[in-house]
Amino acid sequence: IHAGVDTIHHGKGMDDECRELLRQSECFYVPTVMKYQALVDDGARYGRPAEALAEFAAGLGVVRASVADSIAAGLADRMAAGSDAGNLPPSHGSTVREIELFVELGMSPFQALRSATSVAARAADAAGPGRHRRRSPRRARSASVVATFVTDAGCTGRRSVS
């Protein structure tokens, strides 16, 4: 953060001092909890060795604690949903799982939806012009993902996401 980064990805082991720096900055936290969850749940199926699976499980515990502590510290508006798409199948389309994990870890469904929409858009914008550019087909898939989550989470849709 002192070096001026726009986003912190994973943030495994983020402490209170880092959270305070995040609060005071324009930086965003993109934890990608689902990456660790997918490695724990499906790593063996994709040929990851047993030693690596134990490391993934330990890492999942650390990143879940970091995310829960960041949410409790009031940083939900600085947290964007990410997926590490392309790193481990199934990854594309896994934003719904990231949203679900954020809710499990303390975000309201509304905050979690914002993490995947308006907060993620602000984080991508912070990265600079021309990066993370969205095209129309992706926008359509994103809308579908959000609609599915709203239905599954029982959200009424009475609030607008901005």
JSON list of C-alpha atoms in Angstrom, two decimals:
[
{"chain": "A", "resi": 1, "resn": "ILE", "atom": "CA", "xyz": [0.00, 0.00, 0.00]},
{"chain": "A", "resi": 2, "resn": "HIS", "atom": "CA", "xyz": [2.87, 2.35, 0.79]},
{"chain": "A", "resi": 3, "resn": "ALA", "atom": "CA", "xyz": [4.22, 1.63, -2.69]},
{"chain": "A", "resi": 4, "resn": "GLY", "atom": "CA", "xyz": [0.94, 2.81, -4.24]},
{"chain": "A", "resi": 5, "resn": "VAL", "atom": "CA", "xyz": [-0.61, -0.45, -5.43]},
{"chain": "A", "resi": 6, "resn": "ASP", "atom": "CA", "xyz": [-4.22, -0.27, -6.62]},
{"chain": "A", "resi": 7, "resn": "THR", "atom": "CA", "xyz": [-5.29, -3.74, -5.48]},
{"chain": "A", "resi": 8, "resn": "ILE", "atom": "CA", "xyz": [-4.18, -6.37, -3.00]},
{"chain": "A", "resi": 9, "resn": "HIS", "atom": "CA", "xyz": [-4.91, -9.88, -4.26]},
{"chain": "A", "resi": 10, "resn": "HIS", "atom": "CA", "xyz": [-5.36, -12.75, -1.80]},
{"chain": "A", "resi": 11, "resn": "GLY", "atom": "CA", "xyz": [-4.10, -10.74, 1.21]},
{"chain": "A", "resi": 12, "resn": "LYS", "atom": "CA", "xyz": [-3.45, -13.94, 3.10]},
{"chain": "A", "resi": 13, "resn": "GLY", "atom": "CA", "xyz": [-2.54, -13.01, 6.67]},
{"chain": "A", "resi": 14, "resn": "MET", "atom": "CA", "xyz": [-3.56, -9.35, 6.41]},
{"chain": "A", "resi": 15, "resn": "ASP", "atom": "CA", "xyz": [-3.18, -7.80, 9.86]},
{"chain": "A", "resi": 16, "resn": "ASP", "atom": "CA", "xyz": [-4.88, -4.85, 11.59]},
{"chain": "A", "resi": 17, "resn": "GLU", "atom": "CA", "xyz": [-2.16, -2.42, 10.51]},
{"chain": "A", "resi": 18, "resn": "CYS", "atom": "CA", "xyz": [-2.64, -3.40, 6.87]},
{"chain": "A", "resi": 19, "resn": "ARG", "atom": "CA", "xyz": [-6.42, -3.09, 7.23]},
{"chain": "A", "resi": 20, "resn": "GLU", "atom": "CA", "xyz": [-6.00, 0.43, 8.62]},
{"chain": "A", "resi": 21, "resn": "LEU", "atom": "CA", "xyz": [-3.72, 1.36, 5.72]},
{"chain": "A", "resi": 22, "resn": "LEU", "atom": "CA", "xyz": [-6.32, -0.05, 3.33]},
{"chain": "A", "resi": 23, "resn": "ARG", "atom": "CA", "xyz": [-9.03, 2.06, 4.99]},
{"chain": "A", "resi": 24, "resn": "GLN", "atom": "CA", "xyz": [-6.94, 5.22, 4.55]},
{"chain": "A", "resi": 25, "resn": "SER", "atom": "CA", "xyz": [-5.98, 4.50, 0.94]},
{"chain": "A", "resi": 26, "resn": "GLU", "atom": "CA", "xyz": [-7.75, 4.16, -2.38]},
{"chain": "A", "resi": 27, "resn": "CYS", "atom": "CA", "xyz": [-6.58, 0.55, -2.63]},
{"chain": "A", "resi": 28, "resn": "PHE", "atom": "CA", "xyz": [-8.96, -2.43, -3.02]},
{"chain": "A", "resi": 29, "resn": "TYR", "atom": "CA", "xyz": [-8.72, -5.91, -1.49]},
{"chain": "A", "resi": 30, "resn": "VAL", "atom": "CA", "xyz": [-9.50, -8.83, -3.85]},
{"chain": "A", "resi": 31, "resn": "PRO", "atom": "CA", "xyz": [-9.23, -11.91, -1.60]},
{"chain": "A", "resi": 32, "resn": "THR", "atom": "CA", "xyz": [-10.33, -14.67, -4.04]},
{"chain": "A", "resi": 33, "resn": "VAL", "atom": "CA", "xyz": [-11.42, -16.95, -1.19]},
{"chain": "A", "resi": 34, "resn": "MET", "atom": "CA", "xyz": [-12.99, -19.30, -3.72]},
{"chain": "A", "resi": 35, "resn": "LYS", "atom": "CA", "xyz": [-9.54, -20.09, -5.14]},
{"chain": "A", "resi": 36, "resn": "TYR", "atom": "CA", "xyz": [-8.46, -21.58, -1.82]},
{"chain": "A", "resi": 37, "resn": "GLN", "atom": "CA", "xyz": [-11.85, -23.26, -1.36]},
{"chain": "A", "resi": 38, "resn": "ALA", "atom": "CA", "xyz": [-11.64, -24.82, -4.84]},
{"chain": "A", "resi": 39, "resn": "LEU", "atom": "CA", "xyz": [-8.11, -26.09, -4.17]},
{"chain": "A", "resi": 40, "resn": "VAL", "atom": "CA", "xyz": [-9.25, -27.70, -0.91]},
{"chain": "A", "resi": 41, "resn": "ASP", "atom": "CA", "xyz": [-12.45, -29.13, -2.42]},
{"chain": "A", "resi": 42, "resn": "ASP", "atom": "CA", "xyz": [-11.13, -30.23, -5.82]},
{"chain": "A", "resi": 43, "resn": "GLY", "atom": "CA", "xyz": [-7.32, -30.21, -5.65]},
{"chain": "A", "resi": 44, "resn": "ALA", "atom": "CA", "xyz": [-7.01, -34.00, -5.41]},
{"chain": "A", "resi": 45, "resn": "ARG", "atom": "CA", "xyz": [-9.26, -34.45, -8.42]},
{"chain": "A", "resi": 46, "resn": "TYR", "atom": "CA", "xyz": [-6.90, -32.22, -10.41]},
{"chain": "A", "resi": 47, "resn": "GLY", "atom": "CA", "xyz": [-3.83, -34.17, -9.34]},
{"chain": "A", "resi": 48, "resn": "ARG", "atom": "CA", "xyz": [-2.51, -31.93, -6.57]},
{"chain": "A", "resi": 49, "resn": "PRO", "atom": "CA", "xyz": [-0.26, -33.90, -4.17]},
{"chain": "A", "resi": 50, "resn": "ALA", "atom": "CA", "xyz": [-1.35, -34.61, -0.58]},
{"chain": "A", "resi": 51, "resn": "GLU", "atom": "CA", "xyz": [1.27, -32.23, 0.87]},
{"chain": "A", "resi": 52, "resn": "ALA", "atom": "CA", "xyz": [-0.08, -29.41, -1.29]},
{"chain": "A", "resi": 53, "resn": "LEU", "atom": "CA", "xyz": [-3.65, -30.19, -0.20]},
{"chain": "A", "resi": 54, "resn": "ALA", "atom": "CA", "xyz": [-2.61, -29.74, 3.44]},
{"chain": "A", "resi": 55, "resn": "GLU", "atom": "CA", "xyz": [-1.02, -26.39, 2.57]},
{"chain": "A", "resi": 56, "resn": "PHE", "atom": "CA", "xyz": [-4.17, -25.33, 0.71]},
{"chain": "A", "resi": 57, "resn": "ALA", "atom": "CA", "xyz": [-6.32, -26.19, 3.74]},
{"chain": "A", "resi": 58, "resn": "ALA", "atom": "CA", "xyz": [-4.08, -24.15, 6.04]},
{"chain": "A", "resi": 59, "resn": "GLY", "atom": "CA", "xyz": [-4.10, -21.28, 3.55]},
{"chain": "A", "resi": 60, "resn": "LEU", "atom": "CA", "xyz": [-7.90, -21.41, 3.36]},
{"chain": "A", "resi": 61, "resn": "GLY", "atom": "CA", "xyz": [-8.14, -20.98, 7.12]},
{"chain": "A", "resi": 62, "resn": "VAL", "atom": "CA", "xyz": [-5.80, -17.99, 7.05]},
{"chain": "A", "resi": 63, "resn": "VAL", "atom": "CA", "xyz": [-7.51, -16.26, 4.13]},
{"chain": "A", "resi": 64, "resn": "ARG", "atom": "CA", "xyz": [-11.00, -16.89, 5.60]},
{"chain": "A", "resi": 65, "resn": "ALA", "atom": "CA", "xyz": [-9.87, -15.29, 8.88]},
{"chain": "A", "resi": 66, "resn": "SER", "atom": "CA", "xyz": [-8.35, -12.35, 7.00]},
{"chain": "A", "resi": 67, "resn": "VAL", "atom": "CA", "xyz": [-11.55, -11.78, 5.02]},
{"chain": "A", "resi": 68, "resn": "ALA", "atom": "CA", "xyz": [-13.82, -12.14, 8.08]},
{"chain": "A", "resi": 69, "resn": "ASP", "atom": "CA", "xyz": [-11.64, -9.70, 10.05]},
{"chain": "A", "resi": 70, "resn": "SER", "atom": "CA", "xyz": [-11.65, -7.23, 7.15]},
{"chain": "A", "resi": 71, "resn": "ILE", "atom": "CA", "xyz": [-15.44, -7.40, 6.89]},
{"chain": "A", "resi": 72, "resn": "ALA", "atom": "CA", "xyz": [-15.79, -6.96, 10.67]},
{"chain": "A", "resi": 73, "resn": "ALA", "atom": "CA", "xyz": [-13.45, -3.95, 10.43]},
{"chain": "A", "resi": 74, "resn": "GLY", "atom": "CA", "xyz": [-15.92, -2.30, 8.04]},
{"chain": "A", "resi": 75, "resn": "LEU", "atom": "CA", "xyz": [-13.93, -2.76, 4.83]},
{"chain": "A", "resi": 76, "resn": "ALA", "atom": "CA", "xyz": [-16.65, -4.44, 2.74]},
{"chain": "A", "resi": 77, "resn": "ASP", "atom": "CA", "xyz": [-16.79, -1.36, 0.49]},
{"chain": "A", "resi": 78, "resn": "ARG", "atom": "CA", "xyz": [-13.08, -1.86, -0.36]},
{"chain": "A", "resi": 79, "resn": "MET", "atom": "CA", "xyz": [-13.39, -5.61, -1.13]},
{"chain": "A", "resi": 80, "resn": "ALA", "atom": "CA", "xyz": [-13.95, -6.80, -4.70]},
{"chain": "A", "resi": 81, "resn": "ALA", "atom": "CA", "xyz": [-14.99, -10.32, -5.64]},
{"chain": "A", "resi": 82, "resn": "GLY", "atom": "CA", "xyz": [-12.36, -12.14, -7.68]},
{"chain": "A", "resi": 83, "resn": "SER", "atom": "CA", "xyz": [-11.93, -15.67, -8.97]},
{"chain": "A", "resi": 84, "resn": "ASP", "atom": "CA", "xyz": [-8.37, -16.23, -10.21]},
{"chain": "A", "resi": 85, "resn": "ALA", "atom": "CA", "xyz": [-10.07, -17.36, -13.42]},
{"chain": "A", "resi": 86, "resn": "GLY", "atom": "CA", "xyz": [-7.93, -19.76, -15.38]},
{"chain": "A", "resi": 87, "resn": "ASN", "atom": "CA", "xyz": [-5.87, -20.93, -12.40]},
{"chain": "A", "resi": 88, "resn": "LEU", "atom": "CA", "xyz": [-7.81, -24.06, -11.47]},
{"chain": "A", "resi": 89, "resn": "PRO", "atom": "CA", "xyz": [-10.95, -25.48, -13.03]},
{"chain": "A", "resi": 90, "resn": "PRO", "atom": "CA", "xyz": [-13.73, -24.68, -12.49]},
{"chain": "A", "resi": 91, "resn": "SER", "atom": "CA", "xyz": [-12.80, -21.03, -12.43]},
{"chain": "A", "resi": 92, "resn": "HIS", "atom": "CA", "xyz": [-14.74, -19.10, -15.07]},
{"chain": "A", "resi": 93, "resn": "GLY", "atom": "CA", "xyz": [-18.18, -18.35, -13.68]},
{"chain": "A", "resi": 94, "resn": "SER", "atom": "CA", "xyz": [-17.05, -18.89, -10.10]},
{"chain": "A", "resi": 95, "resn": "THR", "atom": "CA", "xyz": [-17.94, -15.39, -8.94]},
{"chain": "A", "resi": 96, "resn": "VAL", "atom": "CA", "xyz": [-21.16, -16.75, -7.45]},
{"chain": "A", "resi": 97, "resn": "ARG", "atom": "CA", "xyz": [-19.10, -18.96, -5.12]},
{"chain": "A", "resi": 98, "resn": "GLU", "atom": "CA", "xyz": [-16.99, -15.95, -4.09]},
{"chain": "A", "resi": 99, "resn": "ILE", "atom": "CA", "xyz": [-20.17, -14.01, -3.29]},
{"chain": "A", "resi": 100, "resn": "GLU", "atom": "CA", "xyz": [-21.50, -16.93, -1.24]},
{"chain": "A", "resi": 101, "resn": "LEU", "atom": "CA", "xyz": [-18.23, -17.14, 0.70]},
{"chain": "A", "resi": 102, "resn": "PHE", "atom": "CA", "xyz": [-18.32, -13.41, 1.43]},
{"chain": "A", "resi": 103, "resn": "VAL", "atom": "CA", "xyz": [-21.81, -13.86, 2.92]},
{"chain": "A", "resi": 104, "resn": "GLU", "atom": "CA", "xyz": [-20.60, -16.87, 4.97]},
{"chain": "A", "resi": 105, "resn": "LEU", "atom": "CA", "xyz": [-17.77, -14.71, 6.30]},
{"chain": "A", "resi": 106, "resn": "GLY", "atom": "CA", "xyz": [-19.97, -11.81, 7.39]},
{"chain": "A", "resi": 107, "resn": "MET", "atom": "CA", "xyz": [-21.02, -9.61, 4.47]},
{"chain": "A", "resi": 108, "resn": "SER", "atom": "CA", "xyz": [-24.69, -8.95, 3.95]},
{"chain": "A", "resi": 109, "resn": "PRO", "atom": "CA", "xyz": [-26.03, -10.32, 0.65]},
{"chain": "A", "resi": 110, "resn": "PHE", "atom": "CA", "xyz": [-26.28, -6.72, -0.58]},
{"chain": "A", "resi": 111, "resn": "GLN", "atom": "CA", "xyz": [-22.63, -5.99, 0.28]},
{"chain": "A", "resi": 112, "resn": "ALA", "atom": "CA", "xyz": [-21.56, -9.23, -1.39]},
{"chain": "A", "resi": 113, "resn": "LEU", "atom": "CA", "xyz": [-23.45, -8.34, -4.58]},
{"chain": "A", "resi": 114, "resn": "ARG", "atom": "CA", "xyz": [-21.79, -4.93, -4.57]},
{"chain": "A", "resi": 115, "resn": "SER", "atom": "CA", "xyz": [-18.37, -6.62, -4.20]},
{"chain": "A", "resi": 116, "resn": "ALA", "atom": "CA", "xyz": [-18.98, -8.35, -7.54]},
{"chain": "A", "resi": 117, "resn": "THR", "atom": "CA", "xyz": [-20.49, -5.35, -9.30]},
{"chain": "A", "resi": 118, "resn": "SER", "atom": "CA", "xyz": [-19.88, -1.73, -8.32]},
{"chain": "A", "resi": 119, "resn": "VAL", "atom": "CA", "xyz": [-16.88, -2.35, -6.03]},
{"chain": "A", "resi": 120, "resn": "ALA", "atom": "CA", "xyz": [-15.24, -4.61, -8.64]},
{"chain": "A", "resi": 121, "resn": "ALA", "atom": "CA", "xyz": [-15.86, -1.93, -11.28]},
{"chain": "A", "resi": 122, "resn": "ARG", "atom": "CA", "xyz": [-14.23, 0.72, -9.07]},
{"chain": "A", "resi": 123, "resn": "ALA", "atom": "CA", "xyz": [-11.27, -1.61, -8.44]},
{"chain": "A", "resi": 124, "resn": "ALA", "atom": "CA", "xyz": [-10.85, -2.24, -12.17]},
{"chain": "A", "resi": 125, "resn": "ASP", "atom": "CA", "xyz": [-11.07, 1.49, -12.83]},
{"chain": "A", "resi": 126, "resn": "ALA", "atom": "CA", "xyz": [-8.40, 2.13, -10.18]},
{"chain": "A", "resi": 127, "resn": "ALA", "atom": "CA", "xyz": [-6.06, -0.18, -12.09]},
{"chain": "A", "resi": 128, "resn": "GLY", "atom": "CA", "xyz": [-6.00, 2.34, -14.91]},
{"chain": "A", "resi": 129, "resn": "PRO", "atom": "CA", "xyz": [-7.54, 3.01, -18.32]},
{"chain": "A", "resi": 130, "resn": "GLY", "atom": "CA", "xyz": [-7.61, 0.16, -20.79]},
{"chain": "A", "resi": 131, "resn": "ARG", "atom": "CA", "xyz": [-7.19, -2.57, -18.18]},
{"chain": "A", "resi": 132, "resn": "HIS", "atom": "CA", "xyz": [-9.94, -5.02, -17.24]},
{"chain": "A", "resi": 133, "resn": "ARG", "atom": "CA", "xyz": [-12.09, -3.63, -20.04]},
{"chain": "A", "resi": 134, "resn": "ARG", "atom": "CA", "xyz": [-15.55, -5.22, -20.16]},
{"chain": "A", "resi": 135, "resn": "ARG", "atom": "CA", "xyz": [-17.20, -6.23, -23.40]},
{"chain": "A", "resi": 136, "resn": "SER", "atom": "CA", "xyz": [-20.89, -6.67, -23.95]},
{"chain": "A", "resi": 137, "resn": "PRO", "atom": "CA", "xyz": [-20.99, -10.54, -23.79]},
{"chain": "A", "resi": 138, "resn": "ARG", "atom": "CA", "xyz": [-19.23, -10.51, -20.42]},
{"chain": "A", "resi": 139, "resn": "ARG", "atom": "CA", "xyz": [-21.64, -7.92, -19.13]},
{"chain": "A", "resi": 140, "resn": "ALA", "atom": "CA", "xyz": [-24.51, -10.22, -20.04]},
{"chain": "A", "resi": 141, "resn": "ARG", "atom": "CA", "xyz": [-22.92, -13.15, -18.18]},
{"chain": "A", "resi": 142, "resn": "SER", "atom": "CA", "xyz": [-22.32, -10.94, -15.14]},
{"chain": "A", "resi": 143, "resn": "ALA", "atom": "CA", "xyz": [-25.96, -9.91, -15.07]},
{"chain": "A", "resi": 144, "resn": "SER", "atom": "CA", "xyz": [-26.95, -13.57, -15.22]},
{"chain": "A", "resi": 145, "resn": "VAL", "atom": "CA", "xyz": [-24.63, -14.45, -12.33]},
{"chain": "A", "resi": 146, "resn": "VAL", "atom": "CA", "xyz": [-26.02, -11.65, -10.18]},
{"chain": "A", "resi": 147, "resn": "ALA", "atom": "CA", "xyz": [-29.62, -12.60, -10.99]},
{"chain": "A", "resi": 148, "resn": "THR", "atom": "CA", "xyz": [-28.91, -16.22, -10.03]},
{"chain": "A", "resi": 149, "resn": "PHE", "atom": "CA", "xyz": [-27.38, -15.16, -6.73]},
{"chain": "A", "resi": 150, "resn": "VAL", "atom": "CA", "xyz": [-30.24, -12.81, -5.92]},
{"chain": "A", "resi": 151, "resn": "THR", "atom": "CA", "xyz": [-32.70, -15.64, -6.52]},
{"chain": "A", "resi": 152, "resn": "ASP", "atom": "CA", "xyz": [-30.70, -18.18, -4.53]},
{"chain": "A", "resi": 153, "resn": "ALA", "atom": "CA", "xyz": [-30.05, -15.78, -1.64]},
{"chain": "A", "resi": 154, "resn": "GLY", "atom": "CA", "xyz": [-33.69, -14.81, -1.46]},
{"chain": "A", "resi": 155, "resn": "CYS", "atom": "CA", "xyz": [-32.95, -11.13, -2.03]},
{"chain": "A", "resi": 156, "resn": "THR", "atom": "CA", "xyz": [-35.97, -9.15, -3.10]},
{"chain": "A", "resi": 157, "resn": "GLY", "atom": "CA", "xyz": [-34.25, -6.86, -5.57]},
{"chain": "A", "resi": 158, "resn": "ARG", "atom": "CA", "xyz": [-35.80, -3.82, -3.88]},
{"chain": "A", "resi": 159, "resn": "ARG", "atom": "CA", "xyz": [-32.40, -2.17, -3.54]},
{"chain": "A", "resi": 160, "resn": "SER", "atom": "CA", "xyz": [-30.45, -0.94, -6.51]},
{"chain": "A", "resi": 161, "resn": "VAL", "atom": "CA", "xyz": [-26.77, -1.76, -6.72]},
{"chain": "A", "resi": 162, "resn": "SER", "atom": "CA", "xyz": [-24.72, 1.34, -7.36]}
]
